[in-house]
PDB file of C-alpha atoms in Angstrom:
ATOM      1  CA  MET V 167      39.795   4.310  73.954  1.00 60.00           C
ATOM      2  CA  LYS V 168      36.635   6.596  73.829  1.00 58.00           C
ATOM      3  CA  THR V 169      35.998   8.775  70.717  1.00 57.00           C
ATOM      4  CA  ASP V 170      32.738  10.464  70.001  1.00 65.00           C
ATOM      5  CA  THR V 171      29.978   8.063  70.856  1.00 86.00           C
ATOM      6  CA  VAL V 172      32.081   4.880  70.289  1.00 93.00           C
ATOM      7  CA  THR V 173      34.469   2.877  72.480  1.00 95.00           C
ATOM      8  CA  ILE V 174      37.230   0.825  71.038  1.00 96.00           C
ATOM      9  CA  ARG V 175      38.253  -2.078  73.399  1.00 97.00           C
ATOM     10  CA  GLU V 176      39.624  -5.529  73.285  1.00 98.00           C
ATOM     11  CA  ILE V 177      37.351  -8.489  72.770  1.00 98.00           C
ATOM     12  CA  ARG V 178      35.832 -10.362  75.525  1.00 97.00           C
ATOM     13  CA  ALA V 179      34.565 -14.055  75.634  1.00 96.00           C
ATOM     14  CA  GLU V 180      31.027 -13.018  75.561  1.00 97.00           C
ATOM     15  CA  ASP V 181      31.394 -10.870  72.420  1.00 97.00           C
ATOM     16  CA  ASN V 182      32.010 -13.960  70.293  1.00 96.00           C
ATOM     17  CA  VAL V 183      28.431 -14.404  68.755  1.00 94.00           C
ATOM     18  CA  GLN V 184      27.911 -10.658  68.076  1.00 95.00           C
ATOM     19  CA  VAL V 185      31.444 -10.256  66.486  1.00 95.00           C
ATOM     20  CA  ALA V 186      30.890 -13.375  64.066  1.00 93.00           C
ATOM     21  CA  LYS V 187      27.357 -11.782  63.214  1.00 93.00           C
ATOM     22  CA  VAL V 188      29.033  -8.505  62.401  1.00 94.00           C
ATOM     23  CA  VAL V 189      31.917  -9.874  60.271  1.00 91.00           C
ATOM     24  CA  ARG V 190      29.335 -12.167  58.232  1.00 89.00           C
ATOM     25  CA  GLN V 191      26.845  -9.373  57.753  1.00 92.00           C
ATOM     26  CA  VAL V 192      29.566  -7.013  56.291  1.00 90.00           C
ATOM     27  CA  LEU V 193      31.079  -9.886  54.018  1.00 85.00           C
ATOM     28  CA  GLU V 194      27.443 -10.467  52.778  1.00 85.00           C
ATOM     29  CA  ASP V 195      26.861  -6.765  52.265  1.00 87.00           C
ATOM     30  CA  LEU V 196      29.897  -6.508  50.175  1.00 82.00           C
ATOM     31  CA  GLY V 197      29.249  -9.636  48.168  1.00 81.00           C
ATOM     32  CA  VAL V 198      32.475 -11.513  49.329  1.00 75.00           C
ATOM     33  CA  PRO V 199      32.742 -15.181  48.487  1.00 67.00           C
ATOM     34  CA  LYS V 200      31.720 -17.395  51.314  1.00 75.00           C
ATOM     35  CA  VAL V 201      34.726 -19.812  50.491  1.00 71.00           C
ATOM     36  CA  GLY V 202      38.377 -18.788  50.523  1.00 76.00           C
ATOM     37  CA  THR V 203      37.571 -15.725  52.696  1.00 70.00           C
ATOM     38  CA  ALA V 204      37.188 -14.918  56.338  1.00 71.00           C
ATOM     39  CA  TYR V 205      33.426 -16.040  56.018  1.00 68.00           C
ATOM     40  CA  ALA V 206      34.554 -19.559  56.171  1.00 75.00           C
ATOM     41  CA  ASP V 207      37.162 -19.329  58.833  1.00 75.00           C
ATOM     42  CA  THR V 208      36.425 -21.816  61.794  1.00 79.00           C
ATOM     43  CA  SER V 209      38.043 -19.144  64.143  1.00 85.00           C
ATOM     44  CA  LEU V 210      35.109 -16.726  63.269  1.00 87.00           C
ATOM     45  CA  ASP V 211      32.755 -18.212  65.945  1.00 90.00           C
ATOM     46  CA  HIS V 212      35.710 -18.313  68.572  1.00 94.00           C
ATOM     47  CA  MET V 213      37.293 -15.000  67.962  1.00 95.00           C
ATOM     48  CA  TYR V 214      38.092 -14.449  71.583  1.00 97.00           C
ATOM     49  CA  GLU V 215      39.946 -17.765  72.010  1.00 97.00           C
ATOM     50  CA  SER V 216      41.554 -17.197  68.552  1.00 94.00           C
ATOM     51  CA  TYR V 217      43.225 -14.039  69.624  1.00 96.00           C
ATOM     52  CA  ASP V 218      44.029 -15.163  73.134  1.00 96.00           C
ATOM     53  CA  VAL V 219      47.353 -16.170  72.255  1.00 96.00           C
ATOM     54  CA  PRO V 220      50.863 -14.565  72.430  1.00 97.00           C
ATOM     55  CA  ARG V 221      51.335 -11.507  70.129  1.00 98.00           C
ATOM     56  CA  ALA V 222      47.680 -11.253  69.028  1.00 98.00           C
ATOM     57  CA  THR V 223      44.828  -9.095  69.937  1.00 97.00           C
ATOM     58  CA  TYR V 224      41.432  -8.122  68.517  1.00 98.00           C
ATOM     59  CA  PHE V 225      39.659  -4.945  69.141  1.00 98.00           C
ATOM     60  CA  LEU V 226      35.958  -4.073  68.755  1.00 97.00           C
ATOM     61  CA  VAL V 227      34.138  -0.842  68.069  1.00 97.00           C
ATOM     62  CA  GLU V 228      31.076  -0.475  70.357  1.00 96.00           C
ATOM     63  CA  GLU V 229      28.290   2.119  70.267  1.00 95.00           C
ATOM     64  CA  ALA V 230      25.383   2.050  72.531  1.00 93.00           C
ATOM     65  CA  GLY V 231      26.090  -1.488  73.553  1.00 92.00           C
ATOM     66  CA  LYS V 232      26.216  -2.683  69.924  1.00 95.00           C
ATOM     67  CA  ILE V 233      29.438  -3.833  68.145  1.00 97.00           C
ATOM     68  CA  ILE V 234      29.764  -1.918  64.868  1.00 97.00           C
ATOM     69  CA  GLY V 235      33.171  -2.841  63.776  1.00 96.00           C
ATOM     70  CA  CYS V 236      36.366  -4.873  64.560  1.00 97.00           C
ATOM     71  CA  ALA V 237      39.847  -5.654  63.691  1.00 97.00           C
ATOM     72  CA  GLY V 238      43.022  -7.304  64.952  1.00 97.00           C
ATOM     73  CA  VAL V 239      46.553  -8.215  64.453  1.00 98.00           C
ATOM     74  CA  ALA V 240      48.298 -11.630  64.905  1.00 97.00           C
ATOM     75  CA  PRO V 241      51.474 -13.348  63.658  1.00 97.00           C
ATOM     76  CA  LEU V 242      51.220 -14.079  59.836  1.00 97.00           C
ATOM     77  CA  GLU V 243      50.327 -17.785  59.534  1.00 93.00           C
ATOM     78  CA  ASN V 244      52.585 -20.093  57.711  1.00 94.00           C
ATOM     79  CA  TYR V 245      55.432 -17.427  57.322  1.00 95.00           C
ATOM     80  CA  GLU V 246      58.992 -17.502  58.633  1.00 93.00           C
ATOM     81  CA  GLY V 247      59.702 -13.954  59.827  1.00 94.00           C
ATOM     82  CA  ASN V 248      58.645 -11.183  62.181  1.00 97.00           C
ATOM     83  CA  VAL V 249      55.533 -10.129  60.334  1.00 98.00           C
ATOM     84  CA  CYS V 250      51.941  -9.722  61.637  1.00 98.00           C
ATOM     85  CA  GLU V 251      48.798  -9.662  59.728  1.00 97.00           C
ATOM     86  CA  LEU V 252      46.157  -7.047  60.091  1.00 97.00           C
ATOM     87  CA  GLN V 253      43.003  -9.517  60.226  1.00 94.00           C
ATOM     88  CA  LYS V 254      39.265  -9.193  59.949  1.00 91.00           C
ATOM     89  CA  MET V 255      38.885  -5.412  59.761  1.00 94.00           C
ATOM     90  CA  TYR V 256      35.170  -4.951  59.120  1.00 92.00           C
ATOM     91  CA  PHE V 257      32.678  -2.135  59.949  1.00 95.00           C
ATOM     92  CA  LEU V 258      29.030  -2.163  59.642  1.00 95.00           C
ATOM     93  CA  GLU V 259      27.490   0.499  57.143  1.00 93.00           C
ATOM     94  CA  GLU V 260      26.588   2.865  60.324  1.00 93.00           C
ATOM     95  CA  ALA V 261      30.389   2.872  61.261  1.00 94.00           C
ATOM     96  CA  ARG V 262      31.839   3.806  57.802  1.00 91.00           C
ATOM     97  CA  GLY V 263      32.762   7.408  56.831  1.00 91.00           C
ATOM     98  CA  ARG V 264      33.223   8.475  60.472  1.00 93.00           C
ATOM     99  CA  GLY V 265      37.062   8.320  60.822  1.00 93.00           C
ATOM    100  CA  ILE V 266      36.529   5.129  62.942  1.00 95.00           C
ATOM    101  CA  GLY V 267      38.516   2.939  60.680  1.00 94.00           C
ATOM    102  CA  SER V 268      41.560   5.247  60.786  1.00 94.00           C
ATOM    103  CA  LYS V 269      41.402   5.132  64.653  1.00 95.00           C
ATOM    104  CA  MET V 270      41.062   1.422  64.608  1.00 96.00           C
ATOM    105  CA  MET V 271      43.961   1.006  62.213  1.00 95.00           C
ATOM    106  CA  GLN V 272      46.235   3.083  64.313  1.00 96.00           C
ATOM    107  CA  ILE V 273      45.416   1.231  67.512  1.00 97.00           C
ATOM    108  CA  CYS V 274      46.268  -2.105  65.750  1.00 98.00           C
ATOM    109  CA  LEU V 275      49.481  -0.883  64.296  1.00 98.00           C
ATOM    110  CA  ASP V 276      50.467   0.581  67.528  1.00 98.00           C
ATOM    111  CA  ARG V 277      49.735  -2.697  69.320  1.00 98.00           C
ATOM    112  CA  ALA V 278      51.669  -4.682  66.423  1.00 98.00           C
ATOM    113  CA  LYS V 279      54.698  -2.304  67.229  1.00 98.00           C
ATOM    114  CA  GLU V 280      54.351  -3.132  70.860  1.00 98.00           C
ATOM    115  CA  PHE V 281      54.369  -6.799  70.042  1.00 98.00           C
ATOM    116  CA  GLY V 282      57.786  -6.212  68.403  1.00 98.00           C
ATOM    117  CA  PHE V 283      56.622  -7.136  64.776  1.00 98.00           C
ATOM    118  CA  GLU V 284      58.733  -5.441  61.885  1.00 98.00           C
ATOM    119  CA  ARG V 285      56.051  -5.410  59.179  1.00 98.00           C
ATOM    120  CA  CYS V 286      52.299  -5.828  58.877  1.00 98.00           C
ATOM    121  CA  TYR V 287      50.636  -7.719  55.986  1.00 98.00           C
ATOM    122  CA  LEU V 288      46.980  -7.770  54.798  1.00 97.00           C
ATOM    123  CA  GLU V 289      44.896  -9.306  52.149  1.00 95.00           C
ATOM    124  CA  THR V 290      41.780  -7.887  50.726  1.00 92.00           C
ATOM    125  CA  MET V 291      39.282  -7.786  47.634  1.00 87.00           C
ATOM    126  CA  PRO V 292      39.891  -5.660  44.528  1.00 90.00           C
ATOM    127  CA  TYR V 293      36.612  -3.932  44.877  1.00 86.00           C
ATOM    128  CA  MET V 294      37.151  -2.939  48.569  1.00 86.00           C
ATOM    129  CA  LYS V 295      38.241   0.425  47.227  1.00 90.00           C
ATOM    130  CA  ALA V 296      37.516   2.461  50.519  1.00 89.00           C
ATOM    131  CA  ALA V 297      39.505   0.044  52.539  1.00 91.00           C
ATOM    132  CA  GLN V 298      42.420   0.250  50.297  1.00 95.00           C
ATOM    133  CA  LYS V 299      42.395   4.136  50.246  1.00 95.00           C
ATOM    134  CA  LEU V 300      42.587   3.771  54.127  1.00 95.00           C
ATOM    135  CA  TYR V 301      45.464   1.237  53.960  1.00 97.00           C
ATOM    136  CA  LEU V 302      47.362   3.229  51.469  1.00 97.00           C
ATOM    137  CA  LYS V 303      46.881   6.426  53.493  1.00 95.00           C
ATOM    138  CA  THR V 304      48.296   4.515  56.511  1.00 95.00           C
ATOM    139  CA  GLY V 305      51.486   3.510  54.628  1.00 97.00           C
ATOM    140  CA  PHE V 306      50.607   0.133  53.212  1.00 98.00           C
ATOM    141  CA  GLU V 307      51.900  -0.648  49.735  1.00 98.00           C
ATOM    142  CA  TYR V 308      50.813  -3.134  47.216  1.00 98.00           C
ATOM    143  CA  ILE V 309      52.857  -6.293  46.919  1.00 98.00           C
ATOM    144  CA  ASP V 310      52.837  -8.729  43.860  1.00 97.00           C
ATOM    145  CA  ALA V 311      52.153 -12.019  45.649  1.00 95.00           C
ATOM    146  CA  PRO V 312      50.790 -13.308  48.859  1.00 96.00           C
ATOM    147  CA  MET V 313      52.980 -13.850  52.010  1.00 96.00           C
ATOM    148  CA  GLY V 314      52.464 -16.977  54.183  1.00 93.00           C
ATOM    149  CA  ASP V 315      49.374 -19.031  53.760  1.00 89.00           C
ATOM    150  CA  THR V 316      46.178 -17.737  55.400  1.00 89.00           C
ATOM    151  CA  GLY V 317      43.844 -19.838  53.451  1.00 82.00           C
ATOM    152  CA  HIS V 318      42.150 -16.911  51.851  1.00 81.00           C
ATOM    153  CA  TYR V 319      42.858 -17.851  48.412  1.00 77.00           C
ATOM    154  CA  SER V 320      39.836 -15.691  47.112  1.00 79.00           C
ATOM    155  CA  CYS V 321      41.618 -12.513  48.400  1.00 86.00           C
ATOM    156  CA  PRO V 322      43.800 -11.485  45.484  1.00 92.00           C
ATOM    157  CA  VAL V 323      45.039  -8.136  46.731  1.00 96.00           C
ATOM    158  CA  TRP V 324      48.112  -8.168  49.091  1.00 97.00           C
ATOM    159  CA  MET V 325      49.612  -5.136  50.958  1.00 97.00           C
ATOM    160  CA  LEU V 326      52.503  -4.665  53.337  1.00 98.00           C
ATOM    161  CA  LYS V 327      53.741  -1.935  55.631  1.00 98.00           C
ATOM    162  CA  ALA V 328      56.934  -1.534  57.507  1.00 98.00           C
ATOM    163  CA  LEU V 329      56.341  -0.861  61.276  1.00 98.00           C
TER     164      LEU V 329
END
């Protein structure tokens, strides 16, 4: 999908290094703990392979050959039920405030519906207010406890959306 000067496309194997760099840069910029969050995920250096499984996909936002954002959906780990998780949605500073997050969110949720998921779950940090505003606008609601077990024990905000 092409919008403005950006292209949203699925991840390729050769994107792994740049994607890991983008995610870690955003997490560092936001002061996210390096333990108990996506920063420490072993999958971060192998994103293509991590999402090259049934009912999972990962998208990138590319501008002028540079990856400036990313997000994906996959089955919620350690959960019995037809729920996916919106995962690793991060945008570099230059991508924020341009409506790219809304477009990316819609693409991810559309793909989750195509995969047949009934609900979409996410975890985030309390101070990520701009992200939460986007999630609420998209129909996510706060829930009182985590679902499944993602290993992200440092993310105390949980949200859920019916698809």
